Coordinates of C-alpha atoms in Angstrom, one line a residue:
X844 CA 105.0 -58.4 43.1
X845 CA 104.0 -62.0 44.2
X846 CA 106.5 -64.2 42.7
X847 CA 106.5 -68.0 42.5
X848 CA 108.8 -69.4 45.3
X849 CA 105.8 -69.9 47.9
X850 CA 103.6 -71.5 45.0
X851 CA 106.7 -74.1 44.0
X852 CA 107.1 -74.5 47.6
X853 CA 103.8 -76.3 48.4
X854 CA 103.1 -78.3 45.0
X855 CA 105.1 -79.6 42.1
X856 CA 103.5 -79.8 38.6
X857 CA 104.2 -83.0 36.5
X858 CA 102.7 -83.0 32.8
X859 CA 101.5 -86.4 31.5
X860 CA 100.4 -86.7 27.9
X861 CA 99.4 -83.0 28.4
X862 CA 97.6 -83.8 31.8
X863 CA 98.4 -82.0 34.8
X864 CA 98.8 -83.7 38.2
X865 CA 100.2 -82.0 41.6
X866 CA 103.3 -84.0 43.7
X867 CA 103.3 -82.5 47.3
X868 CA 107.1 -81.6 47.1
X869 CA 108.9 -82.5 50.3
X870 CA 110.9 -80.0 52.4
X871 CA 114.0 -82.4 51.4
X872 CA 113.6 -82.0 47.6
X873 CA 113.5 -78.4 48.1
X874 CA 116.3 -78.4 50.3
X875 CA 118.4 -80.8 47.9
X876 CA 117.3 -78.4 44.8
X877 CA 119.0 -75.4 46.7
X878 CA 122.2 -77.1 47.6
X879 CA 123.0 -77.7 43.6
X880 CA 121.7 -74.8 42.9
X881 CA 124.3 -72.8 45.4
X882 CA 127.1 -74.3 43.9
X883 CA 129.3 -72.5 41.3
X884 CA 129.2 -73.5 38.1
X885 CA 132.4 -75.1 36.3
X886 CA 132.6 -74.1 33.1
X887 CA 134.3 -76.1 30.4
X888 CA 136.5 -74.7 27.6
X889 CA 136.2 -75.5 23.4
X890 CA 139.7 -76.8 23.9
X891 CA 138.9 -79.5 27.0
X892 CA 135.4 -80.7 24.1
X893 CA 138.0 -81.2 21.8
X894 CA 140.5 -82.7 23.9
X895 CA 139.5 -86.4 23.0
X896 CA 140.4 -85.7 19.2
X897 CA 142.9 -88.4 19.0
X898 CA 141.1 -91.7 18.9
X899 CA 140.8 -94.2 19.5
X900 CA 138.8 -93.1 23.1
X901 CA 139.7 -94.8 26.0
X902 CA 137.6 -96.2 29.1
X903 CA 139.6 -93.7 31.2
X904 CA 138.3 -91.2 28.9
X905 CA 134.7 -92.1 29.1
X906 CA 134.5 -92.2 32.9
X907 CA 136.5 -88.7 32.9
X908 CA 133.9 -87.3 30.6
X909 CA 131.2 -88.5 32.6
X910 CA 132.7 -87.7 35.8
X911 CA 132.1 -83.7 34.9
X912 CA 128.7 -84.6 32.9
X913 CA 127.2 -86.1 36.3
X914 CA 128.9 -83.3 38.5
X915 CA 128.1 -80.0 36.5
X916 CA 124.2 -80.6 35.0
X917 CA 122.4 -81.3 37.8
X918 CA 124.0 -78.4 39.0
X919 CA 122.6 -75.8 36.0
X920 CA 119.8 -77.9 36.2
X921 CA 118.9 -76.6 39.5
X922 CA 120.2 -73.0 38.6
X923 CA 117.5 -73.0 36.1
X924 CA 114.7 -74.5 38.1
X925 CA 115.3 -71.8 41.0
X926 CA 115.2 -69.2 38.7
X927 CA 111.4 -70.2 37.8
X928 CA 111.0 -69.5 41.5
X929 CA 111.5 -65.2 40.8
X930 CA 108.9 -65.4 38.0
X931 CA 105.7 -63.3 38.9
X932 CA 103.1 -65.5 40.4
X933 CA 101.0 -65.1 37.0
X934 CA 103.6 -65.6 34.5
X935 CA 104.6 -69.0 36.3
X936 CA 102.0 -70.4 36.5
X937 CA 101.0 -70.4 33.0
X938 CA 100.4 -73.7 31.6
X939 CA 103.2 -73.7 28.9
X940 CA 105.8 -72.2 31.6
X941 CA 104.7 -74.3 34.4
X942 CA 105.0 -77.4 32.0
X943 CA 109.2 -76.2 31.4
X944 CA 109.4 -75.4 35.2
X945 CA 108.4 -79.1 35.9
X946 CA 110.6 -80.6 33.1
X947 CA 113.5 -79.1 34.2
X948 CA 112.5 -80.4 38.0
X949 CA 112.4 -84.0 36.4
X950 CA 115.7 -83.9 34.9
X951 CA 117.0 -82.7 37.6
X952 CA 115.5 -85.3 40.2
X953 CA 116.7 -88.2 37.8
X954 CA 120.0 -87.1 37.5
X955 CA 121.3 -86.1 40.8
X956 CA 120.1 -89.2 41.8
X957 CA 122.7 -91.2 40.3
X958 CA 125.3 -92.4 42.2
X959 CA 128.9 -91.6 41.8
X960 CA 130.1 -93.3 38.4
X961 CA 133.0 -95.3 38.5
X962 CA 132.9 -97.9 36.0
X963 CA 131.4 -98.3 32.2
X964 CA 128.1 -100.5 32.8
X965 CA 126.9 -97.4 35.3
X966 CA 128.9 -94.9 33.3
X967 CA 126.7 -96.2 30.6
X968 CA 122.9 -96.2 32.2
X969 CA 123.6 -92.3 33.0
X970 CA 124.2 -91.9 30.0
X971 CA 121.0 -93.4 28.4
X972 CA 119.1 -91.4 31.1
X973 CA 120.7 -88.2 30.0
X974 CA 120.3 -89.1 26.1
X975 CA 116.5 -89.3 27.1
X976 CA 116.4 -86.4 29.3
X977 CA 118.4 -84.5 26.5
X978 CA 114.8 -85.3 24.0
X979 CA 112.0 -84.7 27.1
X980 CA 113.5 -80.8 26.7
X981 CA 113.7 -80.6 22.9
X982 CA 110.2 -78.6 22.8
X983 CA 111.5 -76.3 25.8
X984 CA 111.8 -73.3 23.2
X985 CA 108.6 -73.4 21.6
X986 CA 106.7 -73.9 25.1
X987 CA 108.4 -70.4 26.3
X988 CA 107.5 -68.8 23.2
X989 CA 103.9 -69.5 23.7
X990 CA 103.9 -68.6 27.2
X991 CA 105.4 -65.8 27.1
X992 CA 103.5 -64.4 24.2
X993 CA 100.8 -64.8 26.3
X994 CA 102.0 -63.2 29.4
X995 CA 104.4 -60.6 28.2
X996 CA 101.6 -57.8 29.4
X997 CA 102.3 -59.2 33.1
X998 CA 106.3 -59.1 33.2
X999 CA 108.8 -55.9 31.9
X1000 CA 110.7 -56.4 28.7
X1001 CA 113.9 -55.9 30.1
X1002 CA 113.0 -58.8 33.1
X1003 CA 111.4 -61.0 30.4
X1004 CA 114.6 -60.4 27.9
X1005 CA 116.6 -61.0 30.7
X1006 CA 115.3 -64.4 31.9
X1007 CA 114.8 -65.6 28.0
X1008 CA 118.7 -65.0 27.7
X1009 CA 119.9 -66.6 30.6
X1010 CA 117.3 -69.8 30.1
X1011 CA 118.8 -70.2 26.4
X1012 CA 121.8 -69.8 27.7
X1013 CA 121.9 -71.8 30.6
X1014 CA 120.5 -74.4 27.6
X1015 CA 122.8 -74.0 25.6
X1016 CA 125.1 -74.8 27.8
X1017 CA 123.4 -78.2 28.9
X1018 CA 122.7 -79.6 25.8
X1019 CA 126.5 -78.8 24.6
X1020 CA 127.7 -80.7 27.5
X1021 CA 125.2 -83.2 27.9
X1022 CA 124.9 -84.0 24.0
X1023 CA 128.9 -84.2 23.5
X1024 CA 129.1 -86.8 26.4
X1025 CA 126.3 -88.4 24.8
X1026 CA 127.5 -88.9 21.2
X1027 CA 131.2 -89.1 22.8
X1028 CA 129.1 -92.8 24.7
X1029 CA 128.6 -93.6 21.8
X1030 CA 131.5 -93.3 19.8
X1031 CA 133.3 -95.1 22.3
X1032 CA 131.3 -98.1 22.1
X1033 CA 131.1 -98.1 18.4
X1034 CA 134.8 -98.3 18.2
X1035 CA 135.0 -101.5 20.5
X1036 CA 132.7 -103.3 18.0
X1037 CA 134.3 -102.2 14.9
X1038 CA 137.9 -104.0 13.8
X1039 CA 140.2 -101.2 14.2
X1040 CA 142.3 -100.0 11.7
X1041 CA 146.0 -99.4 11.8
X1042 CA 146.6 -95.9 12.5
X1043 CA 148.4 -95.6 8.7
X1044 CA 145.3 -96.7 6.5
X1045 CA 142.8 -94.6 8.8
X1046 CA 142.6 -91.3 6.5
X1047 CA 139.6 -89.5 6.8
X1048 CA 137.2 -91.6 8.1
X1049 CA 134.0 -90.7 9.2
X1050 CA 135.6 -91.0 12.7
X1051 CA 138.0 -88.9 12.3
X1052 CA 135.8 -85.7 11.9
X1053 CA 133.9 -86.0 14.7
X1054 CA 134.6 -85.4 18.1
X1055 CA 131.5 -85.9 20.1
X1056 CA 129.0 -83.4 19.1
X1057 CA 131.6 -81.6 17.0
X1058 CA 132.0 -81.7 13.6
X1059 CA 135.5 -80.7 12.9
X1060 CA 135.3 -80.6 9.1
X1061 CA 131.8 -79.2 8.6
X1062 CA 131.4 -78.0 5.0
X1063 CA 128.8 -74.8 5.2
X1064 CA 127.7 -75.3 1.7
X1065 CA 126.6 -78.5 2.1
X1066 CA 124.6 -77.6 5.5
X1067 CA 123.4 -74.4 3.6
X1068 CA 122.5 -76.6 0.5
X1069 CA 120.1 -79.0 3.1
X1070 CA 118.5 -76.0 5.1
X1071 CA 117.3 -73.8 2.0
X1072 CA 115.8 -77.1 0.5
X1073 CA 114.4 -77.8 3.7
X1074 CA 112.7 -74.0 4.1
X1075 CA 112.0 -74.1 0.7
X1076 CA 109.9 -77.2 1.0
X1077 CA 108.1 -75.8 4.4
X1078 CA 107.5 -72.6 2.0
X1079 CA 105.5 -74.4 -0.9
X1080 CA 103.7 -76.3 2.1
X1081 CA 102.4 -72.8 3.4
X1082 CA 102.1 -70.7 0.4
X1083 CA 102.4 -73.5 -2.2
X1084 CA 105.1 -71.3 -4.1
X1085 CA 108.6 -70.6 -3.1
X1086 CA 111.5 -68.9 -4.4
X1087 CA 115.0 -70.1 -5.5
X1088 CA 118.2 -70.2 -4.3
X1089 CA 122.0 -70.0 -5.0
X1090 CA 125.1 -70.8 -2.9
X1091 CA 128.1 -68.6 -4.1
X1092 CA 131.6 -67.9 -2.7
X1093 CA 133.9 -70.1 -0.7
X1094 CA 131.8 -73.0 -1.5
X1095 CA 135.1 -75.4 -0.2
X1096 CA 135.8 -73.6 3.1
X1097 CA 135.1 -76.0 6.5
X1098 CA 134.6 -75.1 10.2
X1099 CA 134.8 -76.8 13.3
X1100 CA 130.9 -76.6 14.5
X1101 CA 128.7 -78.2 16.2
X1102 CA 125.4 -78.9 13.1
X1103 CA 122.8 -78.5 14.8
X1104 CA 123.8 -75.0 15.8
X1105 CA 124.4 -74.4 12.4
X1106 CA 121.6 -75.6 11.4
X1107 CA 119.1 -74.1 13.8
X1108 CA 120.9 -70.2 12.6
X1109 CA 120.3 -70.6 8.8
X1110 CA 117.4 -72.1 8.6
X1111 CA 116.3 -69.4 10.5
X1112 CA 117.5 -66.7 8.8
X1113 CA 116.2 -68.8 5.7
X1114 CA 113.1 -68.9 6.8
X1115 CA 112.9 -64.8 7.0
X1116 CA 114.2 -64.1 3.5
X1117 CA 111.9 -67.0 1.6
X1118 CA 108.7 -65.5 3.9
X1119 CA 109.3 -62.3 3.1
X1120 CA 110.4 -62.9 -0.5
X1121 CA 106.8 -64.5 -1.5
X1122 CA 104.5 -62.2 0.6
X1123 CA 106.5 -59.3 -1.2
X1124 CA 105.6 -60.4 -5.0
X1125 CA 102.2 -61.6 -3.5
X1126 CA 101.4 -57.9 -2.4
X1127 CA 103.1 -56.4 -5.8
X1128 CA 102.1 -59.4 -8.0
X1129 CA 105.5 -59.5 -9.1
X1130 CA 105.5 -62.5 -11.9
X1131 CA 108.5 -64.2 -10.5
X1132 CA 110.6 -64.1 -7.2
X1133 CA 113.5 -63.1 -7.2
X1134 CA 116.4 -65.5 -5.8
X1135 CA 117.4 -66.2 -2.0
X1136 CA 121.6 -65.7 -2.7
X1137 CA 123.4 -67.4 -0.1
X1138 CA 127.3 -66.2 0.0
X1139 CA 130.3 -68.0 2.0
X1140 CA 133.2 -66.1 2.9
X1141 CA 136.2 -67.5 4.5
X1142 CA 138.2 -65.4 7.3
X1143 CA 141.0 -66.1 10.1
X1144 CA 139.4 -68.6 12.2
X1145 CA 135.8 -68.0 11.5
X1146 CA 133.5 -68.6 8.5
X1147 CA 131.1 -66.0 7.1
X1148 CA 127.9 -66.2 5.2
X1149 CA 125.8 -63.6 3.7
X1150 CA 121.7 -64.0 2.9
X1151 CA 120.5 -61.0 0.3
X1152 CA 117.0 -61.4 -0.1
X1153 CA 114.3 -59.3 -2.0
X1154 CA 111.6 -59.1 0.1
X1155 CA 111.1 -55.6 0.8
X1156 CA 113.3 -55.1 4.0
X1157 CA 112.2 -54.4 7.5
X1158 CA 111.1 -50.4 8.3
X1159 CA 112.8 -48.4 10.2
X1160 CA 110.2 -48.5 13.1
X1161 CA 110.3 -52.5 13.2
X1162 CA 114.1 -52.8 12.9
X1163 CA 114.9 -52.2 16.9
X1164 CA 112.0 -54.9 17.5
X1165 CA 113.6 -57.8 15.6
X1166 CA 116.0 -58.7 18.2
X1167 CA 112.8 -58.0 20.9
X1168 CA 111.3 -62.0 22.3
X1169 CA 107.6 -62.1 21.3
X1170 CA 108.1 -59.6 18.4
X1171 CA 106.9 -61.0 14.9
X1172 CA 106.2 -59.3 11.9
X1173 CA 103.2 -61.5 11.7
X1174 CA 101.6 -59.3 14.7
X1175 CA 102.4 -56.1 12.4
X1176 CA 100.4 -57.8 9.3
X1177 CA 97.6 -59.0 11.4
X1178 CA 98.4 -62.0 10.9
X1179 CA 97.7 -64.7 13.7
X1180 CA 100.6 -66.7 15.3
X1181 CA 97.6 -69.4 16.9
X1182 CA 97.6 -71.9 14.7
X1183 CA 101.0 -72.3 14.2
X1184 CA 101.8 -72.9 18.2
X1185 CA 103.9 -75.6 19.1
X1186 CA 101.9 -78.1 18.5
X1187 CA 99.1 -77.6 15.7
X1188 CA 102.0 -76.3 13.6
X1189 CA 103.3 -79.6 13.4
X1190 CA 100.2 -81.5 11.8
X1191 CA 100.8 -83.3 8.7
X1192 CA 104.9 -81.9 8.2
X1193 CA 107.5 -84.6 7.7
X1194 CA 110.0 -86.2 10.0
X1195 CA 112.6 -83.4 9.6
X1196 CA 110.5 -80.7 9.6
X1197 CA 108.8 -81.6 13.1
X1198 CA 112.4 -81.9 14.3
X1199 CA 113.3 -78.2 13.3
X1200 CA 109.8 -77.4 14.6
X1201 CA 111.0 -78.8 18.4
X1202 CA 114.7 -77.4 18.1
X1203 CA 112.6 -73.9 17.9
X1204 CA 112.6 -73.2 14.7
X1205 CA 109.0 -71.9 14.8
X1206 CA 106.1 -72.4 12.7
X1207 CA 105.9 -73.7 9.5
X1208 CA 106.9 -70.6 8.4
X1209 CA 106.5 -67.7 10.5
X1210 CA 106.7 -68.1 14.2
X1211 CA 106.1 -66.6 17.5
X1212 CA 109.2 -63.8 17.7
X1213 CA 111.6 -66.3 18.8
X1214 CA 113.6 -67.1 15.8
X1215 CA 116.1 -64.2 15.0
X1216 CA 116.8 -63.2 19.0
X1217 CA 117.8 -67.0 19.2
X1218 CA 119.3 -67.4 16.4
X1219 CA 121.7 -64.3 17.1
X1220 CA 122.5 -65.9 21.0
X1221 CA 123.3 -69.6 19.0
X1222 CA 125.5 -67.3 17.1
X1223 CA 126.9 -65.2 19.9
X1224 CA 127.7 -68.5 22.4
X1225 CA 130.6 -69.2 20.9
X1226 CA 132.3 -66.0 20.0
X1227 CA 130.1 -64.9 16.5
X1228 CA 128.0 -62.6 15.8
X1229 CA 124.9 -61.4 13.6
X1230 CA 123.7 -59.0 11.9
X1231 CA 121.0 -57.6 9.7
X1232 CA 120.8 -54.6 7.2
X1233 CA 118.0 -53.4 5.6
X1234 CA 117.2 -51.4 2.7
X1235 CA 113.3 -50.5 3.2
X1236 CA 111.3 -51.6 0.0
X1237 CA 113.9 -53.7 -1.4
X1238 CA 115.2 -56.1 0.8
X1239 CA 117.8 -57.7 3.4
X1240 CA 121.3 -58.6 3.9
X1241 CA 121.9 -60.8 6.8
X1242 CA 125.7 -61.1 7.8
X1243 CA 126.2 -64.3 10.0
X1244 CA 129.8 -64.5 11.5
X1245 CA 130.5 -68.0 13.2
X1246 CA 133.8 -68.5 14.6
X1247 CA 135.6 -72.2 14.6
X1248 CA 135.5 -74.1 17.7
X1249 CA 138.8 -75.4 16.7
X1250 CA 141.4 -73.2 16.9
X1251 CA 139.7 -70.4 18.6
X1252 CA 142.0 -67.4 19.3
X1253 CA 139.9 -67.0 22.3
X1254 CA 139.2 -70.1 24.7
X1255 CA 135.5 -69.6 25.4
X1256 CA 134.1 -71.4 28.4
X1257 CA 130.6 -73.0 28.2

């Protein structure tokens, strides 16, 4: 099967304001794009994020923090634009996957090009660059999705699976890094402008919870309590009705979590239960929906929650495709996933609901088969799990196990 390398080889695409122009690529940027992409990659443990915890942060700390920021992305940067290479030639060159292919080129060229950091003023432009090349890839996710819904005749489900994985993965993995050096920046600088405190009369300040990225007293409830009123809102938008909800259970427990993992899970998995919940009493006319119940459970090291909803289930036939890229119960209604595509799905919704629409989260709501297969990787990349059981014609229980990044028993590298 013709694959892409020969293709990337003679021309580079660059999208501008959705405009496509070609960049004859010179045998040096390739040549530079291979030698990151040979190295290894050097992963980074929970504990080493966390290892800044007591504040305040130091100048030594910044430029260590950015010392493995500059050497380790351009590297998975490269990794990832390489692997656009093996595509088939008709898959890559789909105008939603050829637009990721050349973002990911971009970031890479801007960051490599940096030269070795060694003091704060530099330390401090890479980091502005990354902090924008960290929002040019937000809409990565939904661009897949719609190119490979598209294409998925042209590749095997196990190769398309397989390439989905390792791109979310892989950007997972960047964001993690690059967003914690980001907000760690950040942090840094804030501190020299504020009047510091003695250590005695600090408390809990809003400081002392964070650590970068990392939230290390995230309080579920509260996070669950701001997604379901957020789905709930994108529900009466679509179907001007909505059920309700309550939050039960272990309402007090915290985590150590990064929120906008957490966020991106549940609302997720919110999304499925109110969608299905509404189109259930719509087909049944049932006079009132039933509830969303939302339950928190505390374990050793990990938090639990629990979403029961009444919306019919998932059949037997359609449970081993919810996990499956491209699969959306939207395509077994005959319903259309077109106009709620990245982009015209985002007309006329507010602020934070076009920010969960470019995290991924997928249209406004019902998307294109991305949501749960993501949702359960976000879950899995740092050592939790998920899990959905149905009863057919009555509804779903959705078990989401998410284990705290502080404290882990086991030291899981990024």
């Amino acid at each position: 099967m013709l694959k892409l390398a020969s293709a990337f080889r003679l021309t580079h695409s660059t999208w501008n304001n959705g405009s496509r122009r070609h960049i004859s690529k010179s045998h040096y940027d390739e040549t530079v794009v291979y030698k990151y992409a040979s190295q290894k990659i050097r992963p980074v443990s929970l504990g080493q994020l966390l290892k800044y915890r007591r504040l305040p942060l130091s100048a030594e700390n910044i430029l260590d923090s950015v010392s493995y920021s500059q050497a380790e992305l351009p590297v998975r940067l490269a990794k990832r634009v390489i692997s656009f290479h093996r595509l088939p030639f008709i898959v890559g060159t789909n105008p939603h996957i050829a637009r990721v292919y050349s973002q990911y080129y971009e970031a890479f060229d801007r960051l490599h090009a940096f030269p070795s950091i060694t003091e704060l003023d530099a330390e401090w432009g890479f980091t502005r660059a990354l902090e924008r090349q960290t929002q040019l890839l937000v809409d990565v996710i939904p661009a897949i999705s719609q190119g490979f819904l598209e294409c998925k005749q042209y590749m095997p489900s196990e190769e398309r699976t397989s390439f989905i994985n390792e791109l979310i993965r892989s950007r997972i993995g960047l964001r993690v890094i690059g967003e914690q050096h980001v907000a760690l920046s950040y942090q840094f600088r804030n501190e020299q402008k504020a009047t510091r405190p003695s250590p005695a009369s600090r408390g809990d300040s809003v400081d002392d919870v964070w650590v970068g990225a990392i939230h290390t007293r995230l309080l579920p409830a509260r996070m669950l309590e701001q997604c379901a009123q957020m789905v709930q809102n994108m529900c009466e938008m679509h179907y001007t009705t909505a059920p309700g909800y309550y939050i039960d259970g272990d309402v007090d427990e915290t985590i150590s979590y990064i929120p906008s993992h957490f966020e991106y899970i549940t609302c997720e998995l919110l999304k499925n239960a109110f969608r299905a919940t509404v189109e259930l009493s719509n087909r049944s006319n049932r006079s009132a929906h039933p509830p969303i119940q939302i339950t928190i459970t505390k374990g050793e090291g990990y938090v639990g929650v629990r979403i029961r909803d009444q919306g019919g289930g998932i059949s037997k036939s359609n449970m081993r495709n919810v996990f499956e890229y491209s699969w959306s119960s939207m395509q077994e209604s005959g319903e259309s996933a077109d106009d709620s595509g990245p982009e015209s799905s985002m007309a006329g919704m507010s602020m934070q609901t076009n920010l969960a629409l470019q995290q991924g989260i997928g249209g406004p709501i019902a998307g294109l088969g991305f949501g749960l297969p993501m949702a359960r990787l976000y879950a899995e990349y740092f050592g939790g799990s998920l899990d959905i059981v149905s009863m057919e014609g009555y509804g779903c229980d959705v078990f989401l196990k998410l284990r705290s990044i502080e404290g882990s028993v086991e030291e899981k590298q990024i």
